């Protein structure tokens, strides 16, 4: 299959492919998504095949207007509308009870549905042109870093998807915050993202509990041992919170081809940035250049960003 690369002026062509049941990648403000029309189960199956995604890992439905929610979810609590008013369109995904008309494949067989309204002109125009919401997981092969450019999408899917819309590098670089509202008396943060826990609680005037296992940082090397290895580059990552400890480690282990993932240099060591918008490009750069190890330095700015720490932790666990 030839994968077409569309410019932002060619959204009608991309929408026509989606209406025909093909899958097309598109930019959002978080990362690139791999889209299919939500009421076309055969198209959605192509997403799972192309990504090699386990069929029990559910997809997020992307909307362009709030009125689309009624066809997708039931028993919608007031917390949904409060959060939608403050954060839609934007990097927030809300989990509700699924409407029976939504194909089971969308939710990996669950009775729930995750909803988001992206704040990206290309994404919202595309959804409007297709005429129905698009399901869109991150546009990467399962286990690879998410794509933040059309080039990343092509690295993973050239020849296996119908097209990609090139909207340049994404603005935020990390996936959306995911919050479950299945029990509206007890909202749960399932995945940290650009919308912070404090911002959610401030709008809801309610406590939001955190589902994810916190990264256990110590003064030297972190080995969080989380359950899944997501977002993974091909080589091990050692995470440091103390610059002197990192220098000591590098000096006593000189023989590896090593990439420093940090926002400050160390001598003439090869380096890539550790910021939300750069993380995935940095991990892909490490893969392409066959580094044997990554040493990451968490400066105070990194340590204050739960979404960045979460993705770094997942990338570094084995
Ligand atoms: P990705 O599409 O790669 O951004 O991943 C989507 C994330 O949203 C995954 O972590 C999913 O497990 C989560 N997700 C999607 N739908 C649901 C749902 N119905 N309930 C809980 N989590 C969901
Ligand atoms: Mg993903």
mmCIF file of C-alpha atoms and ligand atoms in Angstrom:
data_model
loop_
_atom_site.group_PDB
_atom_site.id
_atom_site.type_symbol
_atom_site.label_atom_id
_atom_site.label_comp_id
_atom_site.label_asym_id
_atom_site.label_seq_id
_atom_site.Cartn_x
_atom_site.Cartn_y
_atom_site.Cartn_z
ATOM 1 C CA UNK A 1 0.000 0.000 0.000
ATOM 2 C CA UNK A 2 1.242 3.459 -0.867
ATOM 3 C CA UNK A 3 0.965 5.801 2.144
ATOM 4 C CA UNK A 4 -0.147 9.257 0.957
ATOM 5 C CA UNK A 5 1.287 12.307 2.720
ATOM 6 C CA UNK A 6 -1.308 15.100 2.845
ATOM 7 C CA UNK A 7 -0.740 18.768 3.587
ATOM 8 C CA UNK A 8 -3.163 20.739 5.753
ATOM 9 C CA UNK A 9 -4.820 21.932 2.499
ATOM 10 C CA UNK A 10 -5.761 18.379 1.545
ATOM 11 C CA UNK A 11 -8.014 17.389 4.436
ATOM 12 C CA UNK A 12 -10.932 16.556 2.089
ATOM 13 C CA UNK A 13 -8.808 13.790 0.497
ATOM 14 C CA UNK A 14 -7.923 12.380 3.918
ATOM 15 C CA UNK A 15 -11.587 12.558 5.018
ATOM 16 C CA UNK A 16 -12.681 10.688 1.874
ATOM 17 C CA UNK A 17 -10.264 7.839 2.696
ATOM 18 C CA UNK A 18 -11.602 7.655 6.264
ATOM 19 C CA UNK A 19 -15.194 7.561 4.976
ATOM 20 C CA UNK A 20 -14.183 4.649 2.723
ATOM 21 C CA UNK A 21 -12.952 2.676 5.769
ATOM 22 C CA UNK A 22 -9.226 3.395 5.474
ATOM 23 C CA UNK A 23 -6.986 4.517 8.365
ATOM 24 C CA UNK A 24 -5.209 7.876 8.270
ATOM 25 C CA UNK A 25 -2.838 9.449 10.815
ATOM 26 C CA UNK A 26 -3.340 13.081 11.816
ATOM 27 C CA UNK A 27 -1.781 15.596 14.207
ATOM 28 C CA UNK A 28 -3.355 16.698 17.467
ATOM 29 C CA UNK A 29 -1.947 19.076 20.087
ATOM 30 C CA UNK A 30 -0.638 16.065 22.078
ATOM 31 C CA UNK A 31 0.783 13.453 19.652
ATOM 32 C CA UNK A 32 -0.182 12.108 16.210
ATOM 33 C CA UNK A 33 -3.233 9.823 16.237
ATOM 34 C CA UNK A 34 -3.981 6.893 13.928
ATOM 35 C CA UNK A 35 -7.598 7.528 12.969
ATOM 36 C CA UNK A 36 -10.582 5.483 11.821
ATOM 37 C CA UNK A 37 -14.290 6.356 11.648
ATOM 38 C CA UNK A 38 -15.905 5.230 14.916
ATOM 39 C CA UNK A 39 -18.893 3.480 13.339
ATOM 40 C CA UNK A 40 -16.731 1.406 10.960
ATOM 41 C CA UNK A 41 -15.547 -1.689 12.903
ATOM 42 C CA UNK A 42 -13.611 -3.095 9.936
ATOM 43 C CA UNK A 43 -11.602 0.128 9.686
ATOM 44 C CA UNK A 44 -10.953 0.030 13.426
ATOM 45 C CA UNK A 45 -9.675 -3.535 13.118
ATOM 46 C CA UNK A 46 -7.055 -2.202 10.683
ATOM 47 C CA UNK A 47 -5.733 0.066 13.470
ATOM 48 C CA UNK A 48 -5.159 -2.868 15.828
ATOM 49 C CA UNK A 49 -3.460 -4.827 13.024
ATOM 50 C CA UNK A 50 -1.227 -1.958 11.864
ATOM 51 C CA UNK A 51 -0.151 -1.043 15.413
ATOM 52 C CA UNK A 52 0.122 -4.663 16.605
ATOM 53 C CA UNK A 53 -1.971 -3.418 19.513
ATOM 54 C CA UNK A 54 -3.492 -5.975 21.917
ATOM 55 C CA UNK A 55 -7.228 -6.122 21.222
ATOM 56 C CA UNK A 56 -8.083 -5.474 24.886
ATOM 57 C CA UNK A 57 -6.382 -2.049 24.866
ATOM 58 C CA UNK A 58 -9.253 0.420 24.221
ATOM 59 C CA UNK A 59 -9.181 3.436 21.889
ATOM 60 C CA UNK A 60 -10.068 7.072 22.533
ATOM 61 C CA UNK A 61 -12.948 8.626 20.544
ATOM 62 C CA UNK A 62 -12.082 12.089 19.190
ATOM 63 C CA UNK A 63 -14.915 14.625 18.844
ATOM 64 C CA UNK A 64 -15.268 18.010 17.185
ATOM 65 C CA UNK A 65 -18.360 19.111 19.117
ATOM 66 C CA UNK A 66 -20.023 18.297 22.416
ATOM 67 C CA UNK A 67 -23.311 17.212 20.802
ATOM 68 C CA UNK A 68 -21.521 14.065 19.539
ATOM 69 C CA UNK A 69 -21.290 12.729 23.103
ATOM 70 C CA UNK A 70 -24.948 11.670 23.241
ATOM 71 C CA UNK A 71 -24.449 8.998 20.575
ATOM 72 C CA UNK A 72 -21.379 7.583 22.338
ATOM 73 C CA UNK A 73 -22.059 7.625 26.101
ATOM 74 C CA UNK A 74 -24.901 7.134 28.591
ATOM 75 C CA UNK A 75 -25.547 8.273 32.186
ATOM 76 C CA UNK A 76 -23.346 11.324 31.635
ATOM 77 C CA UNK A 77 -22.595 12.927 35.036
ATOM 78 C CA UNK A 78 -22.387 16.670 35.694
ATOM 79 C CA UNK A 79 -18.630 16.275 36.268
ATOM 80 C CA UNK A 80 -18.277 15.557 32.560
ATOM 81 C CA UNK A 81 -19.838 18.871 31.581
ATOM 82 C CA UNK A 82 -17.842 20.782 34.218
ATOM 83 C CA UNK A 83 -14.561 19.387 32.903
ATOM 84 C CA UNK A 84 -15.608 19.736 29.261
ATOM 85 C CA UNK A 85 -16.447 23.388 29.812
ATOM 86 C CA UNK A 86 -12.996 24.098 31.260
ATOM 87 C CA UNK A 87 -10.745 21.804 29.220
ATOM 88 C CA UNK A 88 -12.442 20.949 25.887
ATOM 89 C CA UNK A 89 -11.038 21.303 23.332
ATOM 90 C CA UNK A 90 -7.752 20.235 24.909
ATOM 91 C CA UNK A 91 -5.515 17.445 26.219
ATOM 92 C CA UNK A 92 -8.088 15.790 28.505
ATOM 93 C CA UNK A 93 -9.788 12.412 27.959
ATOM 94 C CA UNK A 94 -12.833 11.423 30.019
ATOM 95 C CA UNK A 95 -14.060 7.859 30.508
ATOM 96 C CA UNK A 96 -17.849 7.323 30.657
ATOM 97 C CA UNK A 97 -20.320 4.446 30.253
ATOM 98 C CA UNK A 98 -20.532 3.411 26.584
ATOM 99 C CA UNK A 99 -23.624 3.742 24.412
ATOM 100 C CA UNK A 100 -24.634 0.349 22.996
ATOM 101 C CA UNK A 101 -24.412 1.656 19.430
ATOM 102 C CA UNK A 102 -20.619 2.069 19.696
ATOM 103 C CA UNK A 103 -18.848 -0.991 18.220
ATOM 104 C CA UNK A 104 -17.343 -3.262 20.915
ATOM 105 C CA UNK A 105 -13.942 -3.214 19.191
ATOM 106 C CA UNK A 106 -13.518 0.475 20.149
ATOM 107 C CA UNK A 107 -13.403 -0.330 23.846
ATOM 108 C CA UNK A 108 -11.688 -3.705 23.711
ATOM 109 C CA UNK A 109 -14.918 -5.283 24.909
ATOM 110 C CA UNK A 110 -15.319 -2.945 27.919
ATOM 111 C CA UNK A 111 -18.656 -1.267 28.659
ATOM 112 C CA UNK A 112 -16.917 2.121 28.802
ATOM 113 C CA UNK A 113 -15.799 4.749 26.306
ATOM 114 C CA UNK A 114 -12.978 7.325 26.468
ATOM 115 C CA UNK A 115 -13.777 10.733 24.912
ATOM 116 C CA UNK A 116 -11.631 13.699 23.971
ATOM 117 C CA UNK A 117 -12.000 16.831 21.878
ATOM 118 C CA UNK A 118 -8.599 17.714 20.406
ATOM 119 C CA UNK A 119 -7.518 21.372 20.231
ATOM 120 C CA UNK A 120 -5.885 21.212 16.820
ATOM 121 C CA UNK A 121 -7.371 22.838 13.745
ATOM 122 C CA UNK A 122 -6.456 19.904 11.474
ATOM 123 C CA UNK A 123 -7.948 17.325 13.847
ATOM 124 C CA UNK A 124 -11.235 19.138 14.393
ATOM 125 C CA UNK A 125 -11.678 20.017 10.706
ATOM 126 C CA UNK A 126 -10.963 16.422 9.725
ATOM 127 C CA UNK A 127 -13.542 15.039 12.195
ATOM 128 C CA UNK A 128 -16.109 17.540 10.904
ATOM 129 C CA UNK A 129 -15.426 16.573 7.268
ATOM 130 C CA UNK A 130 -15.725 12.841 8.002
ATOM 131 C CA UNK A 131 -19.059 13.523 9.702
ATOM 132 C CA UNK A 132 -18.545 11.259 12.708
ATOM 133 C CA UNK A 133 -16.044 10.950 15.602
ATOM 134 C CA UNK A 134 -12.696 9.303 14.908
ATOM 135 C CA UNK A 135 -11.104 6.712 17.150
ATOM 136 C CA UNK A 136 -7.397 7.380 17.312
ATOM 137 C CA UNK A 137 -4.729 5.719 19.427
ATOM 138 C CA UNK A 138 -1.252 7.215 19.312
ATOM 139 C CA UNK A 139 0.261 6.664 15.842
ATOM 140 C CA UNK A 140 3.138 4.361 16.821
ATOM 141 C CA UNK A 141 3.765 0.630 16.700
ATOM 142 C CA UNK A 142 2.848 -0.828 20.111
ATOM 143 C CA UNK A 143 5.808 -0.437 22.452
ATOM 144 C CA UNK A 144 7.496 2.284 20.373
ATOM 145 C CA UNK A 145 7.609 5.950 21.428
ATOM 146 C CA UNK A 146 4.537 7.914 20.278
ATOM 147 C CA UNK A 147 4.866 9.980 17.105
ATOM 148 C CA UNK A 148 5.217 13.738 17.382
ATOM 149 C CA UNK A 149 5.944 14.354 13.673
ATOM 150 C CA UNK A 150 4.600 12.941 10.391
ATOM 151 C CA UNK A 151 8.108 11.551 9.803
ATOM 152 C CA UNK A 152 7.783 9.409 12.964
ATOM 153 C CA UNK A 153 4.440 8.103 11.664
ATOM 154 C CA UNK A 154 6.053 7.128 8.365
ATOM 155 C CA UNK A 155 8.937 5.373 10.183
ATOM 156 C CA UNK A 156 6.397 3.058 11.817
ATOM 157 C CA UNK A 157 3.650 2.800 9.182
ATOM 158 C CA UNK A 158 4.922 3.656 5.699
ATOM 159 C CA UNK A 159 3.215 1.137 3.396
ATOM 160 C CA UNK A 160 0.753 -0.117 6.031
ATOM 161 C CA UNK A 161 -1.703 2.823 6.346
ATOM 162 C CA UNK A 162 -3.561 4.815 3.692
ATOM 163 C CA UNK A 163 -2.215 8.232 4.643
ATOM 164 C CA UNK A 164 -0.813 10.749 7.095
ATOM 165 C CA UNK A 165 -1.585 14.451 7.347
ATOM 166 C CA UNK A 166 1.610 16.417 7.912
ATOM 167 C CA UNK A 167 0.882 19.180 10.406
ATOM 168 C CA UNK A 168 4.478 19.597 11.605
ATOM 169 C CA UNK A 169 5.662 18.834 15.128
ATOM 170 C CA UNK A 170 2.945 18.553 17.770
ATOM 171 C CA UNK A 171 2.777 21.281 20.390
ATOM 172 C CA UNK A 172 2.624 19.325 23.678
ATOM 173 C CA UNK A 173 4.376 16.066 22.796
ATOM 174 C CA UNK A 174 2.830 13.811 25.477
ATOM 175 C CA UNK A 175 -0.537 12.029 25.416
ATOM 176 C CA UNK A 176 -3.667 13.451 27.075
ATOM 177 C CA UNK A 177 -4.586 13.270 30.745
ATOM 178 C CA UNK A 178 -7.112 10.412 31.172
ATOM 179 C CA UNK A 179 -9.760 10.613 33.931
ATOM 180 C CA UNK A 180 -12.435 8.031 34.705
ATOM 181 C CA UNK A 181 -15.867 9.386 35.660
ATOM 182 C CA UNK A 182 -17.490 5.940 35.954
ATOM 183 C CA UNK A 183 -18.083 6.663 39.632
ATOM 184 C CA UNK A 184 -18.649 10.430 39.594
ATOM 185 C CA UNK A 185 -18.335 10.588 43.388
ATOM 186 C CA UNK A 186 -14.769 9.347 42.949
ATOM 187 C CA UNK A 187 -13.049 10.550 39.763
ATOM 188 C CA UNK A 188 -9.801 8.664 39.062
ATOM 189 C CA UNK A 189 -6.738 9.898 37.187
ATOM 190 C CA UNK A 190 -5.732 6.984 34.925
ATOM 191 C CA UNK A 191 -2.908 8.717 33.044
ATOM 192 C CA UNK A 192 -1.173 12.022 33.838
ATOM 193 C CA UNK A 193 -0.950 14.597 31.033
ATOM 194 C CA UNK A 194 -0.867 18.339 30.457
ATOM 195 C CA UNK A 195 -4.088 18.906 32.444
ATOM 196 C CA UNK A 196 -2.828 18.565 36.025
ATOM 197 C CA UNK A 197 -4.441 16.875 39.006
ATOM 198 C CA UNK A 198 -4.682 20.239 40.765
ATOM 199 C CA UNK A 199 -6.444 21.811 37.765
ATOM 200 C CA UNK A 200 -8.975 18.947 37.680
ATOM 201 C CA UNK A 201 -9.673 19.182 41.417
ATOM 202 C CA UNK A 202 -9.977 22.935 41.185
ATOM 203 C CA UNK A 203 -12.729 22.672 38.572
ATOM 204 C CA UNK A 204 -14.538 19.732 40.167
ATOM 205 C CA UNK A 205 -14.185 21.007 43.752
ATOM 206 C CA UNK A 206 -13.698 17.324 44.479
ATOM 207 C CA UNK A 207 -10.788 15.012 45.242
ATOM 208 C CA UNK A 208 -9.421 13.079 42.258
ATOM 209 C CA UNK A 209 -7.559 9.892 43.177
ATOM 210 C CA UNK A 210 -4.491 8.715 41.286
ATOM 211 C CA UNK A 211 -4.541 5.206 39.812
ATOM 212 C CA UNK A 212 -1.031 4.997 38.458
ATOM 213 C CA UNK A 213 1.838 3.705 40.528
ATOM 214 C CA UNK A 214 4.047 6.604 41.560
ATOM 215 C CA UNK A 215 7.605 6.610 40.377
ATOM 216 C CA UNK A 216 9.829 5.755 43.311
ATOM 217 C CA UNK A 217 12.709 8.147 43.056
ATOM 218 C CA UNK A 218 15.807 7.801 45.135
ATOM 219 C CA UNK A 219 18.983 9.817 45.039
ATOM 220 C CA UNK A 220 20.738 7.772 42.361
ATOM 221 C CA UNK A 221 19.311 5.201 39.992
ATOM 222 C CA UNK A 222 15.599 4.638 39.626
ATOM 223 C CA UNK A 223 14.257 1.216 38.779
ATOM 224 C CA UNK A 224 10.500 1.655 38.986
ATOM 225 C CA UNK A 225 9.711 -1.882 37.790
ATOM 226 C CA UNK A 226 6.322 -0.951 36.437
ATOM 227 C CA UNK A 227 4.101 -3.595 34.983
ATOM 228 C CA UNK A 228 4.322 -2.704 31.307
ATOM 229 C CA UNK A 229 7.136 -1.485 29.154
ATOM 230 C CA UNK A 230 5.496 1.196 26.988
ATOM 231 C CA UNK A 231 7.053 3.956 24.934
ATOM 232 C CA UNK A 232 10.225 1.935 24.904
ATOM 233 C CA UNK A 233 13.452 2.658 23.042
ATOM 234 C CA UNK A 234 15.643 -0.318 22.156
ATOM 235 C CA UNK A 235 18.336 0.245 24.801
ATOM 236 C CA UNK A 236 18.224 0.489 28.630
ATOM 237 C CA UNK A 237 17.651 3.871 30.273
ATOM 238 C CA UNK A 238 19.225 4.759 33.619
ATOM 239 C CA UNK A 239 17.495 7.620 35.378
ATOM 240 C CA UNK A 240 19.381 9.944 37.740
ATOM 241 C CA UNK A 241 18.189 12.737 39.997
ATOM 242 C CA UNK A 242 21.657 13.739 41.186
ATOM 243 C CA UNK A 243 24.101 15.252 38.662
ATOM 244 C CA UNK A 244 27.255 14.221 40.596
ATOM 245 C CA UNK A 245 26.039 10.615 40.866
ATOM 246 C CA UNK A 246 25.384 10.634 37.109
ATOM 247 C CA UNK A 247 28.899 11.948 36.390
ATOM 248 C CA UNK A 248 30.377 9.286 38.678
ATOM 249 C CA UNK A 249 28.443 6.564 36.863
ATOM 250 C CA UNK A 250 29.510 7.788 33.413
ATOM 251 C CA UNK A 251 33.186 8.070 34.450
ATOM 252 C CA UNK A 252 33.368 4.580 35.877
ATOM 253 C CA UNK A 253 31.582 3.003 32.884
ATOM 254 C CA UNK A 254 33.318 4.623 29.942
ATOM 255 C CA UNK A 255 33.015 1.993 27.235
ATOM 256 C CA UNK A 256 29.396 2.201 26.133
ATOM 257 C CA UNK A 257 28.042 4.270 23.244
ATOM 258 C CA UNK A 258 25.867 6.432 25.448
ATOM 259 C CA UNK A 259 23.296 9.220 24.985
ATOM 260 C CA UNK A 260 22.704 11.827 27.683
ATOM 261 C CA UNK A 261 19.015 12.716 27.966
ATOM 262 C CA UNK A 262 19.169 16.039 29.784
ATOM 263 C CA UNK A 263 18.626 19.763 29.454
ATOM 264 C CA UNK A 264 22.247 20.622 30.271
ATOM 265 C CA UNK A 265 25.473 19.430 28.629
ATOM 266 C CA UNK A 266 28.125 17.159 30.144
ATOM 267 C CA UNK A 267 31.494 17.754 28.439
ATOM 268 C CA UNK A 268 31.165 16.670 24.823
ATOM 269 C CA UNK A 269 28.807 13.756 25.522
ATOM 270 C CA UNK A 270 26.081 13.206 22.885
ATOM 271 C CA UNK A 271 22.890 14.757 24.216
ATOM 272 C CA UNK A 272 19.161 14.985 23.462
ATOM 273 C CA UNK A 273 16.553 17.100 25.278
ATOM 274 C CA UNK A 274 14.351 15.857 28.142
ATOM 275 C CA UNK A 275 11.232 18.039 27.869
ATOM 276 C CA UNK A 276 7.593 17.028 27.275
ATOM 277 C CA UNK A 277 7.701 18.138 23.645
ATOM 278 C CA UNK A 278 11.100 16.537 22.913
ATOM 279 C CA UNK A 279 10.998 13.238 24.853
ATOM 280 C CA UNK A 280 9.650 10.945 22.125
ATOM 281 C CA UNK A 281 11.823 12.472 19.389
ATOM 282 C CA UNK A 282 14.831 12.009 21.710
ATOM 283 C CA UNK A 283 13.982 8.322 22.288
ATOM 284 C CA UNK A 284 13.554 7.746 18.552
ATOM 285 C CA UNK A 285 16.878 9.526 17.925
ATOM 286 C CA UNK A 286 18.529 7.091 20.363
ATOM 287 C CA UNK A 287 17.087 4.109 18.459
ATOM 288 C CA UNK A 288 18.134 5.419 15.050
ATOM 289 C CA UNK A 289 21.699 6.028 16.170
ATOM 290 C CA UNK A 290 22.102 2.678 17.922
ATOM 291 C CA UNK A 291 23.123 3.953 21.329
ATOM 292 C CA UNK A 292 23.793 1.161 23.822
ATOM 293 C CA UNK A 293 22.492 3.062 26.831
ATOM 294 C CA UNK A 294 20.661 6.250 27.753
ATOM 295 C CA UNK A 295 21.430 8.135 30.957
ATOM 296 C CA UNK A 296 18.627 10.539 31.824
ATOM 297 C CA UNK A 297 18.944 13.440 34.254
ATOM 298 C CA UNK A 298 15.791 14.668 35.990
ATOM 299 C CA UNK A 299 16.319 18.339 36.811
ATOM 300 C CA UNK A 300 13.812 20.132 39.102
ATOM 301 C CA UNK A 301 11.631 21.080 36.120
ATOM 302 C CA UNK A 302 11.420 17.445 35.007
ATOM 303 C CA UNK A 303 10.731 16.315 38.590
ATOM 304 C CA UNK A 304 7.825 18.761 38.807
ATOM 305 C CA UNK A 305 6.105 17.297 35.705
ATOM 306 C CA UNK A 306 4.115 14.116 36.557
ATOM 307 C CA UNK A 307 3.288 13.362 32.894
ATOM 308 C CA UNK A 308 6.948 13.542 31.817
ATOM 309 C CA UNK A 309 8.062 11.416 34.805
ATOM 310 C CA UNK A 310 5.362 8.862 34.035
ATOM 311 C CA UNK A 311 6.479 8.430 30.399
ATOM 312 C CA UNK A 312 10.171 8.370 31.344
ATOM 313 C CA UNK A 313 9.419 5.808 34.003
ATOM 314 C CA UNK A 314 7.543 3.595 31.525
ATOM 315 C CA UNK A 315 10.316 3.930 28.954
ATOM 316 C CA UNK A 316 12.976 2.981 31.506
ATOM 317 C CA UNK A 317 11.261 0.031 33.171
ATOM 318 C CA UNK A 318 11.959 -3.482 31.959
HETATM 319 P P1 LIG B 1 -3.268 5.860 23.283
HETATM 320 O O1 LIG B 1 -4.395 5.655 22.329
HETATM 321 O O2 LIG B 1 -2.030 5.197 22.863
HETATM 322 O O3 LIG B 1 -3.117 7.297 23.679
HETATM 323 O O4 LIG B 1 -3.769 5.130 24.570
HETATM 324 C C1 LIG B 1 -5.083 5.361 25.015
HETATM 325 C C2 LIG B 1 -5.118 5.241 26.488
HETATM 326 O O5 LIG B 1 -6.457 5.487 26.937
HETATM 327 C C3 LIG B 1 -4.735 3.846 26.940
HETATM 328 O O6 LIG B 1 -3.973 3.949 28.126
HETATM 329 C C4 LIG B 1 -6.071 3.219 27.203
HETATM 330 O O7 LIG B 1 -5.982 2.171 28.123
HETATM 331 C C5 LIG B 1 -6.897 4.404 27.708
HETATM 332 N N1 LIG B 1 -8.322 4.169 27.470
HETATM 333 C C6 LIG B 1 -8.956 4.218 26.287
HETATM 334 N N2 LIG B 1 -10.251 3.867 26.440
HETATM 335 C C7 LIG B 1 -10.433 3.592 27.749
HETATM 336 C C8 LIG B 1 -11.531 3.175 28.519
HETATM 337 N N3 LIG B 1 -12.714 2.943 27.977
HETATM 338 N N4 LIG B 1 -11.336 2.978 29.847
HETATM 339 C C9 LIG B 1 -10.134 3.193 30.389
HETATM 340 N N5 LIG B 1 -9.041 3.597 29.718
HETATM 341 C C10 LIG B 1 -9.182 3.795 28.405
HETATM 342 MG MG1 LIG B 2 -0.106 4.974 22.817
#
